[in-house]
Coordinates of C-alpha atoms and ligand atoms in Angstrom, one line a residue:
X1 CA 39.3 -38.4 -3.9
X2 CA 39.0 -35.6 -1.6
X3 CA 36.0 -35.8 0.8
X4 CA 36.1 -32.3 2.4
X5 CA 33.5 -30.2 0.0
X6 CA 32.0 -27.3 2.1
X7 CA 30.0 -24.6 0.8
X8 CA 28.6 -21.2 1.5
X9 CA 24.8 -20.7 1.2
X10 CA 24.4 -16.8 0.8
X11 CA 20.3 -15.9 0.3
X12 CA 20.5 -12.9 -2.4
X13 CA 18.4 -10.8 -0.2
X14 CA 20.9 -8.0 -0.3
X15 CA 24.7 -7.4 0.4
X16 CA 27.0 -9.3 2.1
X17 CA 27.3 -8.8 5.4
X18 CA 30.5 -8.4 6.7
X19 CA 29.3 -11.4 9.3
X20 CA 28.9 -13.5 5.8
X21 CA 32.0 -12.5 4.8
X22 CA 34.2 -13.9 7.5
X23 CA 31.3 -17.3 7.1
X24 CA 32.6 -17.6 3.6
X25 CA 36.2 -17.2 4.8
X26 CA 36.0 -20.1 7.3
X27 CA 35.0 -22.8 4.6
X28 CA 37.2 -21.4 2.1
X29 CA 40.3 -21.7 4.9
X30 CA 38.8 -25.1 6.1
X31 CA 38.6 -26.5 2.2
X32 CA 42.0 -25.6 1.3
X33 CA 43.1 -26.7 4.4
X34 CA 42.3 -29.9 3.9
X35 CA 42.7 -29.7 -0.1
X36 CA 39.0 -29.8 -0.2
X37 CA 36.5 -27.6 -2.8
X38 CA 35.1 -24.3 -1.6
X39 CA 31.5 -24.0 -3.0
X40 CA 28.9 -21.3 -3.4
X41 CA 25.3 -22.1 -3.4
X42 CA 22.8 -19.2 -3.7
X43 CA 19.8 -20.1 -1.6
X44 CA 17.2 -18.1 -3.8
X45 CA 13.7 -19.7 -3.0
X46 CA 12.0 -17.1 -0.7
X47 CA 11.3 -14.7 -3.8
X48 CA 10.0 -12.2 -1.3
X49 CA 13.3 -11.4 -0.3
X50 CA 15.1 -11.7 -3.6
X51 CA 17.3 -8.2 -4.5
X52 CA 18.2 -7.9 -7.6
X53 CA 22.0 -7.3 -8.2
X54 CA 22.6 -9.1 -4.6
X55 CA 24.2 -12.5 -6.5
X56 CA 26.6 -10.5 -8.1
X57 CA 27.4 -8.2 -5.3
X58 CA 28.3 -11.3 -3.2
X59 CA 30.2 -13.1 -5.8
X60 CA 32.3 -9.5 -6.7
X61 CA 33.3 -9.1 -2.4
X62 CA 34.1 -12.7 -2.7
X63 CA 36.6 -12.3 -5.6
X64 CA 37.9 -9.1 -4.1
X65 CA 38.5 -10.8 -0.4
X66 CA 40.6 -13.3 -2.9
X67 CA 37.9 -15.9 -1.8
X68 CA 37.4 -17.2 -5.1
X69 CA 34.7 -20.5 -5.2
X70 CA 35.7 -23.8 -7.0
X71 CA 32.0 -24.3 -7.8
X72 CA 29.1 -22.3 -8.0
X73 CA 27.0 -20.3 -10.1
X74 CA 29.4 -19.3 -13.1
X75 CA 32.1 -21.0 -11.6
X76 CA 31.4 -24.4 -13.1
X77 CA 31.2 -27.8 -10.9
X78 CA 29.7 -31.3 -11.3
X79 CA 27.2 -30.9 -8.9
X80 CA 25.0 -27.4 -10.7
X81 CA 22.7 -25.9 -10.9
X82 CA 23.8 -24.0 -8.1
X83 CA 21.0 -21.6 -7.6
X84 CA 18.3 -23.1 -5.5
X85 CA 15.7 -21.8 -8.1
X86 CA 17.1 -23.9 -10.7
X87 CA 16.5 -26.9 -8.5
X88 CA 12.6 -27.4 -7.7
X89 CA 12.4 -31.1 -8.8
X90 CA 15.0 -32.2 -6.2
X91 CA 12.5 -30.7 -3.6
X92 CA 9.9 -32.0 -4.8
X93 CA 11.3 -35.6 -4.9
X94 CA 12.4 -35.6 -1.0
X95 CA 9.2 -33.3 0.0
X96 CA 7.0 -36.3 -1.5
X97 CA 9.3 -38.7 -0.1
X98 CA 9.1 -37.5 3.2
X99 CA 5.3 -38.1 2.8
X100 CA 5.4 -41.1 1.5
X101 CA 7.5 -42.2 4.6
X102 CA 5.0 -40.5 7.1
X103 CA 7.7 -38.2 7.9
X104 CA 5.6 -35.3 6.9
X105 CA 1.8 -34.8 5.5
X106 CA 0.0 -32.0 3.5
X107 CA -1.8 -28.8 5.0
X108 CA -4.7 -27.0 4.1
X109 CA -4.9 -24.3 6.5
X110 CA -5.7 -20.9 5.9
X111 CA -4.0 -17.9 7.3
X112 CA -7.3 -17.2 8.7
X113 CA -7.8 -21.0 10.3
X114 CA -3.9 -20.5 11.5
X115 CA -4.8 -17.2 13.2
X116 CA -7.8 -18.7 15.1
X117 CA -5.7 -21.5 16.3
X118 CA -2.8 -19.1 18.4
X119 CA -5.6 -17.3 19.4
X120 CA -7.6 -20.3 20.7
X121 CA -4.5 -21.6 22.4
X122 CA -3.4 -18.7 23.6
X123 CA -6.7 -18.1 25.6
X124 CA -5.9 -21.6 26.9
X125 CA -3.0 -20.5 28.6
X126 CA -0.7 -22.1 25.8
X127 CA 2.1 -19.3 25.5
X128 CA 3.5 -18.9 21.5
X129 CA 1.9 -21.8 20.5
X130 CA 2.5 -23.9 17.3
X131 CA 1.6 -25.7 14.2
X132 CA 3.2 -29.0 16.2
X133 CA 2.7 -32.7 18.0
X134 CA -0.1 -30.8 20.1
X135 CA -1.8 -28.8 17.5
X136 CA -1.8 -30.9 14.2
X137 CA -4.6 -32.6 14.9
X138 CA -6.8 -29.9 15.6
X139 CA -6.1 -28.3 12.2
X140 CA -7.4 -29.4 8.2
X141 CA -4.3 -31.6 7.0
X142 CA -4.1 -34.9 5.0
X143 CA -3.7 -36.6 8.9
X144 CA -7.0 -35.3 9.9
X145 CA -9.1 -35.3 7.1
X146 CA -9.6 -38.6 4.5
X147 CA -7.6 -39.5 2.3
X148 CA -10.4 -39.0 -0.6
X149 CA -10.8 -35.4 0.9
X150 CA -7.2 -34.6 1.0
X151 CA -6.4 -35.4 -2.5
X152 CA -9.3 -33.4 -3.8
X153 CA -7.6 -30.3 -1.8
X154 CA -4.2 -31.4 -3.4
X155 CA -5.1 -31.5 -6.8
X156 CA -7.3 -28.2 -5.8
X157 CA -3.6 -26.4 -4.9
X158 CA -5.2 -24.2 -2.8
X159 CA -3.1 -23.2 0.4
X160 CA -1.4 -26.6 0.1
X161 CA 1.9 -26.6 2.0
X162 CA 3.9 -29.8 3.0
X163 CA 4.8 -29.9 6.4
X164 CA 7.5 -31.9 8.7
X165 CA 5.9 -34.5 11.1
X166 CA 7.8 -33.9 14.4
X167 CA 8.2 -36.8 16.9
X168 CA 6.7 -36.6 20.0
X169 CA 9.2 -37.0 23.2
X170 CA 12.6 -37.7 21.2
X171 CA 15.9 -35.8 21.8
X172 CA 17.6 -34.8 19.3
X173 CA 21.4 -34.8 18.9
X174 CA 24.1 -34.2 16.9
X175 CA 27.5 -32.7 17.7
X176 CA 28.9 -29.6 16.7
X177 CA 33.0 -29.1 16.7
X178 CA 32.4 -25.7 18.7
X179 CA 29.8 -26.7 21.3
X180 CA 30.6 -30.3 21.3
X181 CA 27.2 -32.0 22.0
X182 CA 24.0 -30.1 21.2
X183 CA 20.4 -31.8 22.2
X184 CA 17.0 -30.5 21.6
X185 CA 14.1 -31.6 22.7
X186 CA 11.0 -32.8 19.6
X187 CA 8.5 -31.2 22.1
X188 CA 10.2 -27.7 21.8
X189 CA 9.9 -28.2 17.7
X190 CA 7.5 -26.9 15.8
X191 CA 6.1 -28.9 12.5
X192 CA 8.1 -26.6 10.1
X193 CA 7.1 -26.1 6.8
X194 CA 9.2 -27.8 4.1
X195 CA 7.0 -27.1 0.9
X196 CA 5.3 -23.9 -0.1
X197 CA 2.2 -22.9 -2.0
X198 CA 3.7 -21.7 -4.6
X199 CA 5.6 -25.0 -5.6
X200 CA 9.2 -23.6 -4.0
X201 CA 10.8 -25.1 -0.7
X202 CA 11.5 -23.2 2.5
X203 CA 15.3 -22.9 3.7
X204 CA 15.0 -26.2 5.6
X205 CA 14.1 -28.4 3.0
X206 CA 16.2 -27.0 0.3
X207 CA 19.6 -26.9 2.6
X208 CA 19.5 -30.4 3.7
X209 CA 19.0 -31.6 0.4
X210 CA 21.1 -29.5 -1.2
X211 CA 23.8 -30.4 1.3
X212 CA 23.2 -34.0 0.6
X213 CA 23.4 -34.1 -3.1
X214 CA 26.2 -31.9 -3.2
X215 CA 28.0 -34.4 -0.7
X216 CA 28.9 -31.5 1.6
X217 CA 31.1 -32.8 4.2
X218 CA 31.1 -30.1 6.8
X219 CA 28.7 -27.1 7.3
X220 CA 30.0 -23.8 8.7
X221 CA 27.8 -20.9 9.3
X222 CA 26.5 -18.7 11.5
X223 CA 25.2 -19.4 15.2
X224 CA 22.1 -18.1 14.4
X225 CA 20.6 -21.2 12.3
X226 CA 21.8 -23.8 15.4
X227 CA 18.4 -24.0 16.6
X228 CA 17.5 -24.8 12.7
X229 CA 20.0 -28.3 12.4
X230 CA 17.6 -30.3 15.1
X231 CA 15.0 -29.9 12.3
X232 CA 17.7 -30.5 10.0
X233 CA 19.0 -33.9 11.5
X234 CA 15.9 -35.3 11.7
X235 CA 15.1 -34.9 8.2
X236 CA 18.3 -36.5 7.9
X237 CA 17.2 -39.1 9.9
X238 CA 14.0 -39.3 8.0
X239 CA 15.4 -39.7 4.9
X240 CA 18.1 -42.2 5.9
X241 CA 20.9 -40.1 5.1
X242 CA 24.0 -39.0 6.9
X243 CA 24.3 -35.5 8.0
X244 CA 27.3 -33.5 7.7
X245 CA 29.7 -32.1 10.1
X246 CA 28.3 -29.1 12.1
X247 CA 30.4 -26.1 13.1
X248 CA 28.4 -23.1 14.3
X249 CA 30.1 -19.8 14.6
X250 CA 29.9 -17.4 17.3
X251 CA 28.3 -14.3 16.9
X252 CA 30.0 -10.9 16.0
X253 CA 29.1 -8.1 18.1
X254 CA 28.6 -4.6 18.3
X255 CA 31.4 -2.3 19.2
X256 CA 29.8 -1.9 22.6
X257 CA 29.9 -5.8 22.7
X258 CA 25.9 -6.2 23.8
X259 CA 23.9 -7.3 20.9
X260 CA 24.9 -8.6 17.3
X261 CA 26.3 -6.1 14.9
X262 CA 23.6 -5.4 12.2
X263 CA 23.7 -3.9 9.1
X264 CA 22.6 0.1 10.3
X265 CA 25.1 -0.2 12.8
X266 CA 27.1 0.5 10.2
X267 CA 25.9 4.5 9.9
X268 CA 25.1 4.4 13.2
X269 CA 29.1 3.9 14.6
X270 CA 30.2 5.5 11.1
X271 CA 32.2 2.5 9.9
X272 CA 31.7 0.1 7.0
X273 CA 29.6 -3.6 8.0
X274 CA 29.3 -4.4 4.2
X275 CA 32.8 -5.2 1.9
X276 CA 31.8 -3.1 -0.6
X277 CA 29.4 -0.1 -1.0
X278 CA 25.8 -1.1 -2.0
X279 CA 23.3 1.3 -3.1
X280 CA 19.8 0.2 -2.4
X281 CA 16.4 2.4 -2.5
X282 CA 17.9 6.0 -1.7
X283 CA 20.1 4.8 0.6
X284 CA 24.4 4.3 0.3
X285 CA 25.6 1.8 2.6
X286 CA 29.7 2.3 2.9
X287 CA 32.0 -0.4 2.0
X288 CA 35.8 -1.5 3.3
X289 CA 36.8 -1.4 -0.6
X290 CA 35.7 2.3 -1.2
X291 CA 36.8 3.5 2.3
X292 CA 40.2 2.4 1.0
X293 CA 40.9 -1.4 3.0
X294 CA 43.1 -3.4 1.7
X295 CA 41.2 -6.8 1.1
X296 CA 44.3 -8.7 2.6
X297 CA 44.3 -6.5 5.4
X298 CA 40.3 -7.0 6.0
X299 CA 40.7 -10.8 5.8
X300 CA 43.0 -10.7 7.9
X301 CA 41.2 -8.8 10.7
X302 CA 38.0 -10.8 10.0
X303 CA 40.0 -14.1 10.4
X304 CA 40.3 -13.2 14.3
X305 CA 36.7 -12.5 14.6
X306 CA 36.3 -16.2 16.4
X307 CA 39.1 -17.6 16.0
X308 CA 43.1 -17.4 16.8
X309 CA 45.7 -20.3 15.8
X310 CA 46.3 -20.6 19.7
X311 CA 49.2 -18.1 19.6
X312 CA 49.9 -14.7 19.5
X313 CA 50.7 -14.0 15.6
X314 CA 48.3 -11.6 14.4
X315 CA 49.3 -10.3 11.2
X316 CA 48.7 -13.6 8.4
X317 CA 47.9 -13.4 4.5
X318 CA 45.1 -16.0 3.2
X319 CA 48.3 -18.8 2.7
X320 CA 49.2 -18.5 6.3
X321 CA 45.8 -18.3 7.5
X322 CA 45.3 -21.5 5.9
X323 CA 48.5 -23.2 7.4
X324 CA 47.2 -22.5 10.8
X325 CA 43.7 -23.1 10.0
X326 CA 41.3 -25.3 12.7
X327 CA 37.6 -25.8 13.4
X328 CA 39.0 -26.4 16.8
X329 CA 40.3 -23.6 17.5
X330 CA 36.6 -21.8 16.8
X331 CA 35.4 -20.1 19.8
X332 CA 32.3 -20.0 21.5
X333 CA 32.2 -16.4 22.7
X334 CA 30.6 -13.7 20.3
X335 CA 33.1 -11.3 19.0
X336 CA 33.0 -7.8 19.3
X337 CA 33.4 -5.8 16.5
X338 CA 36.7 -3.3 16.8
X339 CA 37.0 -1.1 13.9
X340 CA 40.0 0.3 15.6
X341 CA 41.8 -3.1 14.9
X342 CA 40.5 -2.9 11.1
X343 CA 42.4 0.2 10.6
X344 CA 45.0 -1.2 12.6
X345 CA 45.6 -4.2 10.3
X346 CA 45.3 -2.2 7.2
X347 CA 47.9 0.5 8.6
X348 CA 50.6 -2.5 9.0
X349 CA 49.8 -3.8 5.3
X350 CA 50.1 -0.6 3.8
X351 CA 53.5 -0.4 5.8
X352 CA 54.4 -4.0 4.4
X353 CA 53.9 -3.1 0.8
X354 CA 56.7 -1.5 -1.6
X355 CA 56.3 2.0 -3.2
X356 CA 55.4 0.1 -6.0
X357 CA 52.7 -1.8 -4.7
X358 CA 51.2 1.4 -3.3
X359 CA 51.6 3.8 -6.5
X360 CA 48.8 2.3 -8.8
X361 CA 46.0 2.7 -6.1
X362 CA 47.7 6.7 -5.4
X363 CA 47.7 7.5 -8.7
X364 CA 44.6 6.7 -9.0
X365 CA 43.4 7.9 -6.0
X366 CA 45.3 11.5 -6.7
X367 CA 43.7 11.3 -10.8
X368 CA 40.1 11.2 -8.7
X369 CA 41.4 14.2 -7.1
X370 CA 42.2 16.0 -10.0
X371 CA 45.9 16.2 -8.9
X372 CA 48.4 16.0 -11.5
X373 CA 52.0 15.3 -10.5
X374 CA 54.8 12.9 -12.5
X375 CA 55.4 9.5 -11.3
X376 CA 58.3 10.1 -9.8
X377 CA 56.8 12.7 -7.6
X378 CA 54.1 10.4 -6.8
X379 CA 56.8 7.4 -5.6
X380 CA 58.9 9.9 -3.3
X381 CA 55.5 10.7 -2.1
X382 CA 54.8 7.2 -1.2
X383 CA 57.8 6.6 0.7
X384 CA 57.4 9.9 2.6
X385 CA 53.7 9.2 3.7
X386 CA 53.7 5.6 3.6
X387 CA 54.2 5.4 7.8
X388 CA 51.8 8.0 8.3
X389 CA 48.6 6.5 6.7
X390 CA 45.9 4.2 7.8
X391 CA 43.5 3.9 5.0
X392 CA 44.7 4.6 1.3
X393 CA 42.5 7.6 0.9
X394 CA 44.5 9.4 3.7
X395 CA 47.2 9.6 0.9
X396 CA 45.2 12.4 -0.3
X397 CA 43.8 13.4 2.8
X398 CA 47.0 13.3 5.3
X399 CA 49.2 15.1 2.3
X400 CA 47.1 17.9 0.6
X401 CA 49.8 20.4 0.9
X402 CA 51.9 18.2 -1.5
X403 CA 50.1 19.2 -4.3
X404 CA 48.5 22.9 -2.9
X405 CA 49.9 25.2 -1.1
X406 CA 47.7 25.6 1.9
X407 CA 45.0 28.1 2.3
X408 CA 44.6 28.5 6.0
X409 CA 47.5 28.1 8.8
X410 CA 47.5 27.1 12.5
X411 CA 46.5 30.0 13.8
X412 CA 48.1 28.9 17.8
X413 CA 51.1 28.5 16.5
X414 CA 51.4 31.9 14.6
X415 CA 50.0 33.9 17.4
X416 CA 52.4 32.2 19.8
X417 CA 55.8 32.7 17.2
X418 CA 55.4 34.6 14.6
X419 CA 56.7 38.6 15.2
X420 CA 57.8 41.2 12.8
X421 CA 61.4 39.6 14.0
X422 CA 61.4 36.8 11.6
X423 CA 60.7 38.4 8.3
X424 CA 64.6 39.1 7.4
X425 CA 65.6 35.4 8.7
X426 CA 62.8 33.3 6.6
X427 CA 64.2 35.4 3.5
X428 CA 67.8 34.0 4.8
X429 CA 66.2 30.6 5.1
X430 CA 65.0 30.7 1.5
X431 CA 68.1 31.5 0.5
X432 CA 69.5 28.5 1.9
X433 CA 66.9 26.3 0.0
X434 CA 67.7 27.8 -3.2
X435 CA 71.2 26.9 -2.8
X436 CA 70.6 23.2 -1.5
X437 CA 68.0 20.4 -2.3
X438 CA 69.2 17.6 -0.4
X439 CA 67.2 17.2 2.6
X440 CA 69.7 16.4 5.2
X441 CA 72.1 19.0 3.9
X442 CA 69.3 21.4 3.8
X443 CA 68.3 20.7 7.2
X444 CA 71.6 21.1 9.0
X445 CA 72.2 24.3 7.0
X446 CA 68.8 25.7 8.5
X447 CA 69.5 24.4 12.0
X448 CA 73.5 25.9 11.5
X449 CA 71.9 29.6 10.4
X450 CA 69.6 29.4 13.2
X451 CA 72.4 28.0 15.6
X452 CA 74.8 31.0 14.9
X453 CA 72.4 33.6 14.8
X454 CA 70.8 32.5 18.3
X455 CA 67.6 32.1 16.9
X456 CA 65.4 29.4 18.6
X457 CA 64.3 26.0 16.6
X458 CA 61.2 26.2 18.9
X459 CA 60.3 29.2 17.3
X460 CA 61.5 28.8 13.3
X461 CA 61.0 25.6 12.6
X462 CA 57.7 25.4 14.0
X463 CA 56.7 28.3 11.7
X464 CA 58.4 27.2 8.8
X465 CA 56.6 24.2 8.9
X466 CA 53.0 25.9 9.3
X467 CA 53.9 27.9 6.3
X468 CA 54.6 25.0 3.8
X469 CA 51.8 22.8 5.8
X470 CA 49.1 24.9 7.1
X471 CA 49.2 23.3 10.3
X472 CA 52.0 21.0 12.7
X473 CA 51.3 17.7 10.9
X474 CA 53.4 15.9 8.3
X475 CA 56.5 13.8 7.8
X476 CA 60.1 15.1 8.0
X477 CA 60.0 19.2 7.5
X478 CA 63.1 19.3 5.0
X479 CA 61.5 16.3 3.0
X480 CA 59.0 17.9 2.1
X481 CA 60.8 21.1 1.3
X482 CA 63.3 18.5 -0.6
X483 CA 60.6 17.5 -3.3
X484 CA 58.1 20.7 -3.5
X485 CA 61.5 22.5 -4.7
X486 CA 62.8 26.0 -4.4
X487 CA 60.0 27.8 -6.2
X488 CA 57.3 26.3 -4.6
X489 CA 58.6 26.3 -1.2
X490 CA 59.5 30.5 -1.5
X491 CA 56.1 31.1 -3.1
X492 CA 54.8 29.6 0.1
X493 CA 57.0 31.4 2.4
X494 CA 56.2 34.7 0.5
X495 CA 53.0 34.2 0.9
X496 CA 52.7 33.1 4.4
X497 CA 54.6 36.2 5.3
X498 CA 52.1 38.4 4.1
X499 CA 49.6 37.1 5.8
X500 CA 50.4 36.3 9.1
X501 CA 51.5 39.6 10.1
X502 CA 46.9 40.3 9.7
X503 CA 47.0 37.2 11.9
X504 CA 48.0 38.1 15.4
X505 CA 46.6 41.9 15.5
Ligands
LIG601 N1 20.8 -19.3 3.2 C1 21.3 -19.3 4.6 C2 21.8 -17.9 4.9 O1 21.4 -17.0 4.2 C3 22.3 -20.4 4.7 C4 22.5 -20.9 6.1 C5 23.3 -22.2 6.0 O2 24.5 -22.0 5.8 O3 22.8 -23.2 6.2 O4 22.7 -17.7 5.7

């Protein structure tokens, strides 16, 4: 049997962020890697924070990045329920064991009683001080009161909370593939709480004995719950069981590169940090799906985020990805986050894909649009555009005057061309394009008129193309002539004639 089971422990308390995303995409890469099982576990037990809709969201980005799990809520597994608030009697069992062992004791505290404490220590010079070695026994729990007395508050359940019994004056170690050896001191720990009032575990208790039933082998997340795994080894420790392989990965960063990218920088640089648009409240937070990414190209891009397979291929789809594949090759260093490179990535898959790849997602991008064209307009379309997009929706954006003719025109390049001098040879050019649809043919019959009548390219060609385009951009001129057809290309001409004499008075 395979031992490599790793899993990724999302809290529903809202989207994925795209941080989360690239989490998930490590332990999927690492489990199929190594033939291993890829499981989601949704880490539900601060109801607090619990958003409704979040589970699914996170499971629909992780089917749509192609990250699908082997086990998980929904998806089946030996080792369910999957959702931490299905679980309670396993934390209960290890909460009360951990007692029993002297590893951690019952507190009665109240937030008022908790309050006075900081505040006492505080004015004792103690800076931030905690519920730990120092403090415990200065506060109501079952180590300072008697036994008899305890109970009675137990069976009372008032403000009863189970809490970890840190050593005094141990070091903590474990070893973690990016940072090698990690050590924390038991002074510097605080005597976290592992069981709440209201019966459900915090994070710590829940993820180490999740982790342990559910024989992960490896853990892979996010470099902001390293200073967590000291409290998370020892209850390892504690419990006699052996913890799992730690990999801890580096921070992504903001575009500037100074501080971690959060979810409002999102609207604040204008680019999507969440995999698919999530409405929450009144407000609309933009995904990579509906800004038009590819999946495969976002993957892709994330994959580099804090990692590289040690050379310089860049462009790799989830099967390749996997080949190359290494916790070693993790790096320490945050990443900054480079939406450029996003777009960059998506541009070459668009480029990669056939016409009909593409023409599903145009069509229905064009039907959104209200733009009704056959299909075989649509796949010459493709082809024409295809090198000239980034994101999908530029198909529409980049290539409006495929389907309308346009309603305003570069007005530079008119002022600077256009004289009363044209009028008779744009008929004469229309003519051509009546007798000739091919575009080559149609261009070196354009450029031959123009040729033996000494008229300048720089001057009708420039025009020409502001009159079928509005403005300088699009691909090959006598393409697009080529597929909007006589008709529409002289209706355009016509038209632009008329008004560009009003133009440069
Ligand atoms: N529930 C934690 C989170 O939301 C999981 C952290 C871990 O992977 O241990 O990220």
């Amino acid at each position: 049997m395979n031992s490599v089971r790793v899993r990724f422990a999302p809290s529903p308390t809202g989207p994925l962020h795209i941080g989360g995303l690239r989490t998930a995409l490590y332990n999927y890469l690492f489990a199929k890697k190594n033939g291993g099982t890829f499981i989601l576990r949704i880490e539900d037990t601060d109801q607090n924070r619990y958003v409704e809709g979040a589970e699914d969201y996170i499971k629909n980005a992780l089917e749509w990045a192609g990250l699908v799990p082997d086990e998980g809520p929904g998806y089946g597994g030996a080792y369910g329920p999957y959702r931490q608030s299905e679980r309670k009697e396993h934390y209960h069992k290890y909460a009360k064991e951990l007692v029993k062992r002297g590893h951690a004791y019952y507190a009665f505290d109240t937030p008022e009683e908790l309050a006075q404490m900081r505040q006492e220590q505080e004015s004792l010079g103690f800076h931030s001080p905690k519920y730990d070695h120092r403090t415990r026994s200065l506060m109501r729990n079952s180590l300072t009161l008697s036994e008899s007395e305890s109970k009675e508050l137990v069976d009372k359940n008032e403000n009863v909370i189970i809490r970890l019994k840190i050593p005094e004056n141990e070091t903590v170690t474990f070893s973690d593939s990016v940072r090698e050896e990690v050590s924390f001191s038991t002074n510097e720990l605080d005597d976290k709480v592992i069981l709440k009032n209201d019966g459900l575990p915090t994070y710590h208790l829940a993820n180490i004995v999740d982790d342990h039933l559910m024989e992960i082998s490896h853990v892979i997340r996010g470099e902001e719950w390293l200073s967590s795994t000291a409290h998370h080894v020892l209850m390892y420790q504690f419990l006699d069981w052996t913890p799992p392989n730690y990999t801890h990965l580096p921070l992504i960063l903001k575009p500037t590169g100074k501080g971690k990218l959060s979810k409002r920088d999102g609207a604040k640089f204008g680019f999507p940090v969440f995999p698919m648009e999530w409405k929450q409240d009144e407000d609309l937070y933009a995904g990579f799906k509906e800004d038009g990414y590819d999946p495969a190209a976002l993957i892709n891009f994330l994959v580099l985020l804090g990692w590289n397979p040690g050379n310089d291929e860049e462009i790799m789809d989830l099967s390749r990805m996997q080949e190359l594949f290494s916790l070693g090759k993790i790096v320490k260093a945050g990443a900054r986050f480079d939406i450029e490179k996003a777009k960059w990535f998506n541009q070459n898959y668009i480029q990669q894909k056939s016409t009909e790849q593409l023409s599903s997602g145009v069509k229905a991008l064009l039907k959104k649009h209200n733009v009704e064209v056959s299909d075989d307009y649509i796949q010459k379309y493709i082809g024409l555009m295809k090198e000239r997009v980034t994101l999908v929706p530029d198909f529409y954006t980049e290539g409006q005057f495929f389907f309308v003719a346009p309603d305003s025109y570069d007005e530079k390049q008119v002022k600077k061309r256009y004289s009363q001098d044209t009028v008779p040879h744009f008929q004469k050019i229309s003519e051509i394009i009546e007798s000739e649809s091919d575009s080559t043919i149609l261009s070196t019959s354009v450029k031959s008129y123009l040729s033996d009548n000494n008229l300048k390219m720089g001057v009708y060609l420039p025009l020409l193309r502001v009159m079928i385009c509005g403005s300088m951009k699009g691909p090959d001129l006598f393409e697009i002539i080529s597929l909007l057809g006589y008709e529409e290309t002289n209706n355009r001409i016509s038209t632009a004639l008329d008004r560009f004499g009003s133009m440069i008075d």
